[in-house]
């Protein structure tokens, strides 16, 4: 099996692009919301239309950004996103999408079982290099904001303030505060699943176990900065703003 472009390399680009956008919001004194969770973005769009117009990030979500890059590099290939999220099935139908299909981990496991495929026995000829852990940690509540903060630190800019809303009720509460001008941080990270995507509805591993495993794996990968990852995976100048 050939190695594929790794999702965390584009997550790093999402963090970097979102930080550039945050700087503009901050200069205007307008808080910004993150784009990575389609459940959160839909809550914003449907229940807080004014905040959707005023506060939303126009950076593509990680899934949409990665699909755009893959379609750009391999226009004759189909794109399948595999993850823990059912909301991404709806997101993949938006008009700006480059995603052809979305599967959850549960669905993939069922396919493997049906076809008799044992993933641990599949040989990957070129595992490739590894991107920054800041990309891998997008899957946890607070991980997106931490990656955007790292992009800020690497540019030598003044730190900003953020709030990570963990779960749908917390997202709603913070958006309500934003609506009434009471949200006091520069950026609101919204994740509809409590704990983040590691606790998404289509996962096959308990969230705490996944978190522990990822923390262990992060120690084994080197500590690349966001800038090093952007250079390594040649994604630095790829445009991932939402365009209609
Ligand atoms: S937090 Fe849940 S709803 Fe949001 S992107 Fe992750 S898995 Fe999907």
mmCIF file of N, CA, C and O and ligand atoms in Angstrom, residues 37-38 85 88 191-193 196-197 200, ligand 1:
data_model
loop_
_atom_site.group_PDB
_atom_site.id
_atom_site.type_symbol
_atom_site.label_atom_id
_atom_site.label_comp_id
_atom_site.label_asym_id
_atom_site.label_seq_id
_atom_site.Cartn_x
_atom_site.Cartn_y
_atom_site.Cartn_z
ATOM 1 N N UNK A 37 -15.281 22.057 13.019
ATOM 2 C CA UNK A 37 -16.352 21.126 13.389
ATOM 3 C C UNK A 37 -17.645 21.497 12.652
ATOM 4 O O UNK A 37 -18.247 22.539 12.933
ATOM 5 N N UNK A 38 -18.125 20.668 11.719
ATOM 6 C CA UNK A 38 -19.341 21.022 10.981
ATOM 7 C C UNK A 38 -20.581 21.099 11.873
ATOM 8 O O UNK A 38 -21.517 21.842 11.573
ATOM 9 N N UNK A 85 -16.734 11.137 12.416
ATOM 10 C CA UNK A 85 -17.787 12.152 12.435
ATOM 11 C C UNK A 85 -18.904 11.862 11.437
ATOM 12 O O UNK A 85 -18.635 11.610 10.263
ATOM 13 N N UNK A 88 -19.806 15.214 9.097
ATOM 14 C CA UNK A 88 -19.008 15.449 7.882
ATOM 15 C C UNK A 88 -19.665 14.861 6.639
ATOM 16 O O UNK A 88 -19.348 15.255 5.518
ATOM 17 N N UNK A 191 -16.333 22.619 19.492
ATOM 18 C CA UNK A 191 -16.340 21.179 19.175
ATOM 19 C C UNK A 191 -17.624 20.611 19.755
ATOM 20 O O UNK A 191 -17.809 20.636 20.978
ATOM 21 N N UNK A 192 -18.497 20.082 18.927
ATOM 22 C CA UNK A 192 -19.801 19.610 19.411
ATOM 23 C C UNK A 192 -19.731 18.324 20.225
ATOM 24 O O UNK A 192 -20.637 18.043 21.003
ATOM 25 N N UNK A 193 -18.707 17.499 20.025
ATOM 26 C CA UNK A 193 -18.593 16.267 20.823
ATOM 27 C C UNK A 193 -17.734 16.565 22.057
ATOM 28 O O UNK A 193 -16.648 17.134 21.911
ATOM 29 N N UNK A 196 -13.929 16.345 22.051
ATOM 30 C CA UNK A 196 -13.432 16.560 20.691
ATOM 31 C C UNK A 196 -13.728 15.367 19.795
ATOM 32 O O UNK A 196 -14.507 14.472 20.161
ATOM 33 N N UNK A 197 -13.093 15.326 18.631
ATOM 34 C CA UNK A 197 -13.391 14.274 17.639
ATOM 35 C C UNK A 197 -13.015 12.884 18.145
ATOM 36 O O UNK A 197 -13.574 11.892 17.675
ATOM 37 N N UNK A 200 -16.040 11.303 18.921
ATOM 38 C CA UNK A 200 -17.071 11.406 17.887
ATOM 39 C C UNK A 200 -17.932 10.150 17.811
ATOM 40 O O UNK A 200 -17.543 9.084 18.299
HETATM 41 S S1 LIG B 1 -16.323 17.320 17.412
HETATM 42 FE FE1 LIG B 1 -17.806 15.690 16.787
HETATM 43 S S2 LIG B 1 -19.236 16.727 15.366
HETATM 44 FE FE2 LIG B 1 -17.408 18.039 15.559
HETATM 45 S S3 LIG B 1 -16.060 17.433 13.851
HETATM 46 FE FE3 LIG B 1 -15.427 16.247 15.661
HETATM 47 S S4 LIG B 1 -16.585 14.315 15.516
HETATM 48 FE FE4 LIG B 1 -17.605 15.791 14.129
#
